PDB file of C-alpha atoms in Angstrom:
ATOM      1  CA  UNK A   1     -47.255 -84.832  12.562  1.00 47.00           C
ATOM      2  CA  UNK A   2     -47.274 -82.999  15.916  1.00 48.00           C
ATOM      3  CA  UNK A   3     -48.632 -84.250  19.222  1.00 42.00           C
ATOM      4  CA  UNK A   4     -51.864 -82.277  18.887  1.00 42.00           C
ATOM      5  CA  UNK A   5     -52.639 -83.852  15.465  1.00 47.00           C
ATOM      6  CA  UNK A   6     -52.018 -87.305  16.930  1.00 43.00           C
ATOM      7  CA  UNK A   7     -54.430 -86.619  19.772  1.00 36.00           C
ATOM      8  CA  UNK A   8     -57.089 -85.407  17.358  1.00 41.00           C
ATOM      9  CA  UNK A   9     -56.789 -88.596  15.274  1.00 46.00           C
ATOM     10  CA  UNK A  10     -57.237 -90.665  18.412  1.00 44.00           C
ATOM     11  CA  UNK A  11     -60.393 -88.842  19.496  1.00 45.00           C
ATOM     12  CA  UNK A  12     -63.383 -91.215  19.120  1.00 56.00           C
ATOM     13  CA  UNK A  13     -66.257 -90.074  16.930  1.00 69.00           C
ATOM     14  CA  UNK A  14     -69.216 -88.910  19.009  1.00 81.00           C
ATOM     15  CA  UNK A  15     -72.526 -90.776  18.864  1.00 84.00           C
ATOM     16  CA  UNK A  16     -74.152 -87.682  17.422  1.00 82.00           C
ATOM     17  CA  UNK A  17     -71.637 -87.626  14.554  1.00 85.00           C
ATOM     18  CA  UNK A  18     -71.931 -91.384  14.063  1.00 88.00           C
ATOM     19  CA  UNK A  19     -75.729 -91.187  13.701  1.00 91.00           C
ATOM     20  CA  UNK A  20     -75.364 -88.293  11.252  1.00 86.00           C
ATOM     21  CA  UNK A  21     -72.785 -90.169   9.190  1.00 86.00           C
ATOM     22  CA  UNK A  22     -74.695 -93.461   9.147  1.00 90.00           C
ATOM     23  CA  UNK A  23     -78.018 -91.958   8.071  1.00 91.00           C
ATOM     24  CA  UNK A  24     -76.396 -89.624   5.523  1.00 85.00           C
ATOM     25  CA  UNK A  25     -74.522 -92.548   3.962  1.00 84.00           C
ATOM     26  CA  UNK A  26     -77.682 -94.636   3.634  1.00 87.00           C
ATOM     27  CA  UNK A  27     -79.517 -91.750   1.943  1.00 82.00           C
ATOM     28  CA  UNK A  28     -76.729 -90.626  -0.377  1.00 76.00           C
ATOM     29  CA  UNK A  29     -75.893 -94.191  -1.417  1.00 76.00           C
ATOM     30  CA  UNK A  30     -79.514 -94.766  -2.429  1.00 76.00           C
ATOM     31  CA  UNK A  31     -80.064 -97.492   0.191  1.00 86.00           C
ATOM     32  CA  UNK A  32     -82.838 -95.318   1.643  1.00 88.00           C
ATOM     33  CA  UNK A  33     -84.831 -93.842  -1.263  1.00 82.00           C
ATOM     34  CA  UNK A  34     -86.929 -90.655  -1.162  1.00 81.00           C
ATOM     35  CA  UNK A  35     -89.978 -91.257   1.011  1.00 83.00           C
ATOM     36  CA  UNK A  36     -88.294 -93.974   3.099  1.00 89.00           C
ATOM     37  CA  UNK A  37     -89.188 -93.685   6.780  1.00 91.00           C
ATOM     38  CA  UNK A  38     -86.228 -93.151   9.096  1.00 93.00           C
ATOM     39  CA  UNK A  39     -86.383 -95.366  12.230  1.00 94.00           C
ATOM     40  CA  UNK A  40     -88.288 -93.689  15.054  1.00 92.00           C
ATOM     41  CA  UNK A  41     -86.328 -91.846  17.740  1.00 91.00           C
ATOM     42  CA  UNK A  42     -86.843 -94.622  20.295  1.00 92.00           C
ATOM     43  CA  UNK A  43     -85.595 -97.195  17.767  1.00 93.00           C
ATOM     44  CA  UNK A  44     -82.429 -95.180  17.097  1.00 94.00           C
ATOM     45  CA  UNK A  45     -81.951 -94.632  20.832  1.00 93.00           C
ATOM     46  CA  UNK A  46     -81.997 -98.397  21.345  1.00 93.00           C
ATOM     47  CA  UNK A  47     -79.781 -99.097  18.296  1.00 92.00           C
ATOM     48  CA  UNK A  48     -77.053 -96.645  19.291  1.00 91.00           C
ATOM     49  CA  UNK A  49     -77.385 -96.947  23.054  1.00 92.00           C
ATOM     50  CA  UNK A  50     -77.701 -93.197  23.544  1.00 93.00           C
ATOM     51  CA  UNK A  51     -80.121 -90.628  24.874  1.00 92.00           C
ATOM     52  CA  UNK A  52     -83.167 -89.491  22.954  1.00 92.00           C
ATOM     53  CA  UNK A  53     -81.749 -85.950  23.054  1.00 92.00           C
ATOM     54  CA  UNK A  54     -78.695 -87.099  21.055  1.00 92.00           C
ATOM     55  CA  UNK A  55     -80.913 -88.740  18.428  1.00 92.00           C
ATOM     56  CA  UNK A  56     -83.175 -85.686  18.227  1.00 90.00           C
ATOM     57  CA  UNK A  57     -80.161 -83.412  17.731  1.00 90.00           C
ATOM     58  CA  UNK A  58     -78.867 -85.575  14.864  1.00 90.00           C
ATOM     59  CA  UNK A  59     -82.268 -85.752  13.133  1.00 92.00           C
ATOM     60  CA  UNK A  60     -82.768 -82.002  13.509  1.00 89.00           C
ATOM     61  CA  UNK A  61     -79.404 -81.374  11.844  1.00 86.00           C
ATOM     62  CA  UNK A  62     -80.275 -83.747   8.973  1.00 87.00           C
ATOM     63  CA  UNK A  63     -83.560 -81.880   8.502  1.00 86.00           C
ATOM     64  CA  UNK A  64     -81.725 -78.531   8.363  1.00 82.00           C
ATOM     65  CA  UNK A  65     -79.436 -79.849   5.627  1.00 76.00           C
ATOM     66  CA  UNK A  66     -82.465 -80.946   3.585  1.00 76.00           C
ATOM     67  CA  UNK A  67     -81.735 -84.690   3.589  1.00 82.00           C
ATOM     68  CA  UNK A  68     -84.815 -85.589   5.636  1.00 89.00           C
ATOM     69  CA  UNK A  69     -88.131 -84.039   6.564  1.00 88.00           C
ATOM     70  CA  UNK A  70     -89.772 -84.418   9.964  1.00 88.00           C
ATOM     71  CA  UNK A  71     -93.533 -84.823  10.082  1.00 86.00           C
ATOM     72  CA  UNK A  72     -95.388 -84.324  13.312  1.00 81.00           C
ATOM     73  CA  UNK A  73     -96.811 -87.589  14.648  1.00 78.00           C
ATOM     74  CA  UNK A  74     -95.596 -89.499  11.574  1.00 83.00           C
ATOM     75  CA  UNK A  75     -91.823 -89.562  12.015  1.00 89.00           C
ATOM     76  CA  UNK A  76     -88.913 -88.613   9.778  1.00 92.00           C
ATOM     77  CA  UNK A  77     -88.627 -89.427   6.070  1.00 90.00           C
ATOM     78  CA  UNK A  78     -85.987 -89.159   3.363  1.00 88.00           C
ATOM     79  CA  UNK A  79     -86.785 -85.948   1.542  1.00 82.00           C
ATOM     80  CA  UNK A  80     -87.644 -85.995  -2.161  1.00 73.00           C
ATOM     81  CA  UNK A  81     -85.076 -83.832  -4.000  1.00 66.00           C
ATOM     82  CA  UNK A  82     -86.542 -80.516  -5.123  1.00 57.00           C
ATOM     83  CA  UNK A  83     -85.066 -78.656  -8.055  1.00 52.00           C
ATOM     84  CA  UNK A  84     -84.620 -74.892  -8.055  1.00 48.00           C
ATOM     85  CA  UNK A  85     -84.716 -72.727 -11.161  1.00 50.00           C
ATOM     86  CA  UNK A  86     -84.114 -69.029 -11.472  1.00 46.00           C
ATOM     87  CA  UNK A  87     -87.320 -67.329 -12.535  1.00 48.00           C
ATOM     88  CA  UNK A  88     -85.683 -65.131 -15.161  1.00 49.00           C
ATOM     89  CA  UNK A  89     -83.352 -67.719 -16.680  1.00 56.00           C
ATOM     90  CA  UNK A  90     -83.924 -70.096 -19.576  1.00 61.00           C
ATOM     91  CA  UNK A  91     -82.616 -73.340 -18.172  1.00 70.00           C
ATOM     92  CA  UNK A  92     -82.149 -76.883 -19.426  1.00 84.00           C
ATOM     93  CA  UNK A  93     -84.356 -79.395 -17.623  1.00 90.00           C
ATOM     94  CA  UNK A  94     -81.698 -82.064 -18.114  1.00 91.00           C
ATOM     95  CA  UNK A  95     -79.281 -79.936 -16.072  1.00 88.00           C
ATOM     96  CA  UNK A  96     -81.894 -79.469 -13.332  1.00 85.00           C
ATOM     97  CA  UNK A  97     -82.404 -83.211 -13.001  1.00 89.00           C
ATOM     98  CA  UNK A  98     -78.713 -84.058 -13.065  1.00 88.00           C
ATOM     99  CA  UNK A  99     -78.011 -81.434 -10.385  1.00 84.00           C
ATOM    100  CA  UNK A 100     -80.336 -83.455  -8.148  1.00 84.00           C
ATOM    101  CA  UNK A 101     -78.078 -86.475  -8.663  1.00 86.00           C
ATOM    102  CA  UNK A 102     -80.794 -88.360 -10.545  1.00 89.00           C
ATOM    103  CA  UNK A 103     -80.655 -89.988 -14.004  1.00 92.00           C
ATOM    104  CA  UNK A 104     -82.386 -87.985 -16.719  1.00 95.00           C
ATOM    105  CA  UNK A 105     -84.582 -89.349 -19.495  1.00 96.00           C
ATOM    106  CA  UNK A 106     -86.538 -87.551 -22.221  1.00 96.00           C
ATOM    107  CA  UNK A 107     -89.589 -88.912 -24.032  1.00 97.00           C
ATOM    108  CA  UNK A 108     -91.426 -87.442 -27.047  1.00 97.00           C
ATOM    109  CA  UNK A 109     -95.155 -88.127 -26.774  1.00 96.00           C
ATOM    110  CA  UNK A 110     -96.502 -86.333 -29.846  1.00 97.00           C
ATOM    111  CA  UNK A 111     -95.180 -84.394 -32.853  1.00 97.00           C
ATOM    112  CA  UNK A 112     -97.600 -82.558 -35.154  1.00 96.00           C
ATOM    113  CA  UNK A 113     -97.047 -80.042 -37.972  1.00 96.00           C
ATOM    114  CA  UNK A 114    -100.229 -78.088 -38.645  1.00 94.00           C
ATOM    115  CA  UNK A 115    -101.724 -74.784 -39.640  1.00 92.00           C
ATOM    116  CA  UNK A 116    -101.807 -72.500 -36.618  1.00 91.00           C
ATOM    117  CA  UNK A 117    -105.203 -72.244 -34.918  1.00 90.00           C
ATOM    118  CA  UNK A 118    -106.606 -69.031 -33.415  1.00 90.00           C
ATOM    119  CA  UNK A 119    -105.617 -70.423 -30.001  1.00 91.00           C
ATOM    120  CA  UNK A 120    -102.051 -71.004 -31.230  1.00 90.00           C
ATOM    121  CA  UNK A 121    -101.855 -67.465 -32.560  1.00 89.00           C
ATOM    122  CA  UNK A 122    -103.070 -66.062 -29.246  1.00 89.00           C
ATOM    123  CA  UNK A 123    -100.533 -68.082 -27.238  1.00 89.00           C
ATOM    124  CA  UNK A 124     -97.619 -67.059 -29.453  1.00 88.00           C
ATOM    125  CA  UNK A 125     -98.849 -63.527 -30.263  1.00 84.00           C
ATOM    126  CA  UNK A 126     -98.648 -64.283 -33.990  1.00 84.00           C
ATOM    127  CA  UNK A 127    -100.036 -61.484 -36.124  1.00 80.00           C
ATOM    128  CA  UNK A 128    -100.710 -63.729 -39.114  1.00 81.00           C
ATOM    129  CA  UNK A 129    -101.744 -67.347 -39.581  1.00 81.00           C
ATOM    130  CA  UNK A 130     -98.902 -69.707 -40.379  1.00 89.00           C
ATOM    131  CA  UNK A 131     -97.672 -73.257 -39.840  1.00 94.00           C
ATOM    132  CA  UNK A 132     -96.643 -74.379 -36.368  1.00 96.00           C
ATOM    133  CA  UNK A 133     -95.066 -77.449 -34.847  1.00 97.00           C
ATOM    134  CA  UNK A 134     -96.890 -78.769 -31.772  1.00 97.00           C
ATOM    135  CA  UNK A 135     -94.843 -80.973 -29.448  1.00 97.00           C
ATOM    136  CA  UNK A 136     -95.678 -82.789 -26.255  1.00 98.00           C
ATOM    137  CA  UNK A 137     -92.840 -84.342 -24.222  1.00 97.00           C
ATOM    138  CA  UNK A 138     -92.054 -85.721 -20.796  1.00 97.00           C
ATOM    139  CA  UNK A 139     -88.864 -85.307 -18.793  1.00 96.00           C
ATOM    140  CA  UNK A 140     -87.998 -87.896 -16.141  1.00 95.00           C
ATOM    141  CA  UNK A 141     -85.898 -87.761 -12.965  1.00 92.00           C
ATOM    142  CA  UNK A 142     -85.081 -91.395 -12.320  1.00 90.00           C
ATOM    143  CA  UNK A 143     -88.256 -93.442 -12.787  1.00 91.00           C
ATOM    144  CA  UNK A 144     -90.557 -90.557 -11.928  1.00 92.00           C
ATOM    145  CA  UNK A 145     -91.997 -88.004 -14.400  1.00 94.00           C
ATOM    146  CA  UNK A 146     -90.373 -84.674 -13.530  1.00 94.00           C
ATOM    147  CA  UNK A 147     -92.070 -82.340 -15.984  1.00 94.00           C
ATOM    148  CA  UNK A 148     -94.610 -82.300 -18.808  1.00 97.00           C
ATOM    149  CA  UNK A 149     -93.650 -80.015 -21.701  1.00 97.00           C
ATOM    150  CA  UNK A 150     -96.228 -78.730 -24.220  1.00 97.00           C
ATOM    151  CA  UNK A 151     -94.633 -76.554 -26.887  1.00 97.00           C
ATOM    152  CA  UNK A 152     -95.538 -74.623 -30.041  1.00 97.00           C
ATOM    153  CA  UNK A 153     -92.822 -73.544 -32.474  1.00 96.00           C
ATOM    154  CA  UNK A 154     -93.481 -71.050 -35.274  1.00 95.00           C
ATOM    155  CA  UNK A 155     -92.312 -72.664 -38.509  1.00 95.00           C
ATOM    156  CA  UNK A 156     -92.272 -69.221 -40.092  1.00 92.00           C
ATOM    157  CA  UNK A 157     -89.601 -68.105 -37.607  1.00 91.00           C
ATOM    158  CA  UNK A 158     -87.827 -71.491 -37.417  1.00 93.00           C
ATOM    159  CA  UNK A 159     -88.522 -73.424 -40.657  1.00 94.00           C
ATOM    160  CA  UNK A 160     -85.719 -75.928 -39.979  1.00 95.00           C
ATOM    161  CA  UNK A 161     -87.667 -77.245 -36.962  1.00 96.00           C
ATOM    162  CA  UNK A 162     -90.021 -78.957 -39.432  1.00 95.00           C
ATOM    163  CA  UNK A 163     -87.220 -81.383 -40.339  1.00 94.00           C
ATOM    164  CA  UNK A 164     -86.185 -82.234 -36.781  1.00 96.00           C
ATOM    165  CA  UNK A 165     -87.729 -85.381 -35.273  1.00 96.00           C
ATOM    166  CA  UNK A 166     -87.081 -84.323 -31.637  1.00 97.00           C
ATOM    167  CA  UNK A 167     -86.774 -87.978 -30.653  1.00 94.00           C
ATOM    168  CA  UNK A 168     -83.199 -87.736 -29.353  1.00 93.00           C
ATOM    169  CA  UNK A 169     -83.043 -84.088 -28.252  1.00 94.00           C
ATOM    170  CA  UNK A 170     -85.608 -82.023 -26.372  1.00 95.00           C
ATOM    171  CA  UNK A 171     -86.934 -78.941 -28.178  1.00 95.00           C
ATOM    172  CA  UNK A 172     -85.606 -76.484 -25.576  1.00 93.00           C
ATOM    173  CA  UNK A 173     -81.874 -77.138 -26.023  1.00 92.00           C
ATOM    174  CA  UNK A 174     -82.396 -77.599 -29.776  1.00 94.00           C
ATOM    175  CA  UNK A 175     -83.915 -74.121 -30.073  1.00 92.00           C
ATOM    176  CA  UNK A 176     -81.195 -72.539 -27.927  1.00 86.00           C
ATOM    177  CA  UNK A 177     -78.621 -74.029 -30.295  1.00 86.00           C
ATOM    178  CA  UNK A 178     -80.398 -72.907 -33.489  1.00 86.00           C
ATOM    179  CA  UNK A 179     -82.196 -69.633 -32.792  1.00 83.00           C
ATOM    180  CA  UNK A 180     -80.723 -66.654 -30.902  1.00 79.00           C
ATOM    181  CA  UNK A 181     -83.508 -65.322 -28.690  1.00 77.00           C
ATOM    182  CA  UNK A 182     -83.737 -61.608 -27.890  1.00 77.00           C
ATOM    183  CA  UNK A 183     -86.617 -61.498 -25.412  1.00 82.00           C
ATOM    184  CA  UNK A 184     -88.520 -63.875 -23.153  1.00 85.00           C
ATOM    185  CA  UNK A 185     -91.600 -63.719 -20.972  1.00 86.00           C
ATOM    186  CA  UNK A 186     -92.481 -66.017 -18.065  1.00 85.00           C
ATOM    187  CA  UNK A 187     -95.870 -66.566 -16.476  1.00 87.00           C
ATOM    188  CA  UNK A 188     -96.123 -68.717 -13.351  1.00 87.00           C
ATOM    189  CA  UNK A 189     -99.241 -70.145 -11.763  1.00 89.00           C
ATOM    190  CA  UNK A 190    -100.543 -73.026  -9.692  1.00 91.00           C
ATOM    191  CA  UNK A 191    -103.152 -75.484 -10.904  1.00 92.00           C
ATOM    192  CA  UNK A 192    -104.736 -78.808 -10.059  1.00 93.00           C
ATOM    193  CA  UNK A 193    -103.901 -81.711 -12.347  1.00 94.00           C
ATOM    194  CA  UNK A 194    -106.722 -82.646 -14.700  1.00 94.00           C
ATOM    195  CA  UNK A 195    -107.069 -86.288 -15.758  1.00 95.00           C
ATOM    196  CA  UNK A 196    -104.701 -85.913 -18.742  1.00 95.00           C
ATOM    197  CA  UNK A 197    -101.946 -84.136 -16.806  1.00 95.00           C
ATOM    198  CA  UNK A 198    -102.351 -86.504 -13.843  1.00 95.00           C
ATOM    199  CA  UNK A 199    -101.799 -89.493 -16.145  1.00 96.00           C
ATOM    200  CA  UNK A 200     -98.750 -87.871 -17.757  1.00 96.00           C
ATOM    201  CA  UNK A 201     -97.123 -86.958 -14.424  1.00 95.00           C
ATOM    202  CA  UNK A 202     -98.146 -90.036 -12.463  1.00 93.00           C
ATOM    203  CA  UNK A 203    -100.083 -88.053  -9.842  1.00 92.00           C
ATOM    204  CA  UNK A 204    -103.647 -88.133  -8.596  1.00 93.00           C
ATOM    205  CA  UNK A 205    -106.248 -86.002 -10.408  1.00 93.00           C
ATOM    206  CA  UNK A 206    -106.486 -82.667  -8.636  1.00 93.00           C
ATOM    207  CA  UNK A 207    -102.940 -82.901  -7.275  1.00 92.00           C
ATOM    208  CA  UNK A 208    -101.258 -79.473  -7.032  1.00 93.00           C
ATOM    209  CA  UNK A 209     -98.940 -78.596  -9.909  1.00 94.00           C
ATOM    210  CA  UNK A 210     -96.684 -75.677 -10.767  1.00 91.00           C
ATOM    211  CA  UNK A 211     -97.067 -74.299 -14.298  1.00 92.00           C
ATOM    212  CA  UNK A 212     -94.414 -72.161 -15.965  1.00 90.00           C
ATOM    213  CA  UNK A 213     -95.342 -70.671 -19.345  1.00 91.00           C
ATOM    214  CA  UNK A 214     -92.717 -69.025 -21.517  1.00 91.00           C
ATOM    215  CA  UNK A 215     -92.743 -67.114 -24.782  1.00 91.00           C
ATOM    216  CA  UNK A 216     -89.575 -66.164 -26.617  1.00 90.00           C
ATOM    217  CA  UNK A 217     -88.872 -63.811 -29.496  1.00 89.00           C
ATOM    218  CA  UNK A 218     -85.975 -63.396 -31.905  1.00 84.00           C
ATOM    219  CA  UNK A 219     -85.610 -59.905 -33.339  1.00 76.00           C
ATOM    220  CA  UNK A 220     -89.277 -59.224 -32.455  1.00 77.00           C
ATOM    221  CA  UNK A 221     -90.467 -62.386 -34.248  1.00 85.00           C
ATOM    222  CA  UNK A 222     -92.371 -64.874 -32.029  1.00 92.00           C
ATOM    223  CA  UNK A 223     -90.425 -68.140 -31.890  1.00 93.00           C
ATOM    224  CA  UNK A 224     -92.054 -70.443 -29.358  1.00 94.00           C
ATOM    225  CA  UNK A 225     -94.590 -70.817 -26.584  1.00 95.00           C
ATOM    226  CA  UNK A 226     -94.019 -73.563 -24.033  1.00 95.00           C
ATOM    227  CA  UNK A 227     -95.908 -74.726 -20.995  1.00 95.00           C
ATOM    228  CA  UNK A 228     -93.996 -76.724 -18.363  1.00 95.00           C
ATOM    229  CA  UNK A 229     -96.101 -78.499 -15.743  1.00 96.00           C
ATOM    230  CA  UNK A 230     -94.342 -79.869 -12.645  1.00 94.00           C
ATOM    231  CA  UNK A 231     -95.730 -81.835  -9.694  1.00 92.00           C
ATOM    232  CA  UNK A 232     -95.772 -79.195  -6.963  1.00 86.00           C
ATOM    233  CA  UNK A 233     -93.444 -81.151  -4.676  1.00 77.00           C
ATOM    234  CA  UNK A 234     -90.601 -81.399  -7.213  1.00 73.00           C
ATOM    235  CA  UNK A 235     -89.813 -77.830  -8.225  1.00 69.00           C
ATOM    236  CA  UNK A 236     -89.029 -74.465  -6.642  1.00 64.00           C
ATOM    237  CA  UNK A 237     -88.621 -71.161  -8.456  1.00 62.00           C
ATOM    238  CA  UNK A 238     -86.004 -68.770  -7.140  1.00 60.00           C
ATOM    239  CA  UNK A 239     -85.361 -65.109  -7.917  1.00 57.00           C
ATOM    240  CA  UNK A 240     -82.518 -63.016  -6.517  1.00 57.00           C
ATOM    241  CA  UNK A 241     -82.565 -59.229  -6.767  1.00 54.00           C
ATOM    242  CA  UNK A 242     -80.968 -56.158  -5.240  1.00 54.00           C
ATOM    243  CA  UNK A 243     -82.782 -53.449  -3.220  1.00 54.00           C
ATOM    244  CA  UNK A 244     -82.817 -51.133  -6.262  1.00 44.00           C
ATOM    245  CA  UNK A 245     -84.938 -53.726  -8.121  1.00 40.00           C
ATOM    246  CA  UNK A 246     -87.520 -54.024  -5.344  1.00 38.00           C
ATOM    247  CA  UNK A 247     -89.385 -50.767  -5.967  1.00 38.00           C
TER     248      UNK A 247
END
């Protein structure tokens, strides 16, 4: 070890870095959960014996990294993790949740085999009436509902789905493992939670939600229609494209 390395090791950590490290550790360890209010600037100034400018600099840096959010006149709060999903990809919700560092849980709410209704046929673009499997499930990120899934599966295209209970595995990854899809369509919209969706997601009626609807086909045969409803504060859709695609 040379003299310069020794000097660097002996350099004391700055107050700015200490505040950053202390708050980051409390958030990442789970001691301060999402929504927890960070002490006010004057409280941190007193705790660390430093200037308000030093505290403000540390909080601003934490906000830029996405660990906290600063609200005018209210203070700073631990930010709720927000998942990102590529608009054109078929992704596994379990992976989304685990990428946020939160425990994942899946729950089947209803499972019904029935003759397809005119509404089912319209959603799936089925040309003829046939049996369908209607599923309703919830995906959790920690204790909080992350997403409500409402899905129709054509039992003409995927007859083996009739024998699957879907109690241990969500329908999305099951379908990916059993049916090669050749085309998919996404529709994205915003909505307010009605009473049923609000109860399922644990939000207030009328709360903003993001809805992603998807249809998939296998060799031109409709396979499934699914509607994912997310609380608006928990999900972000991302698309990346090149200039040649922006015409």
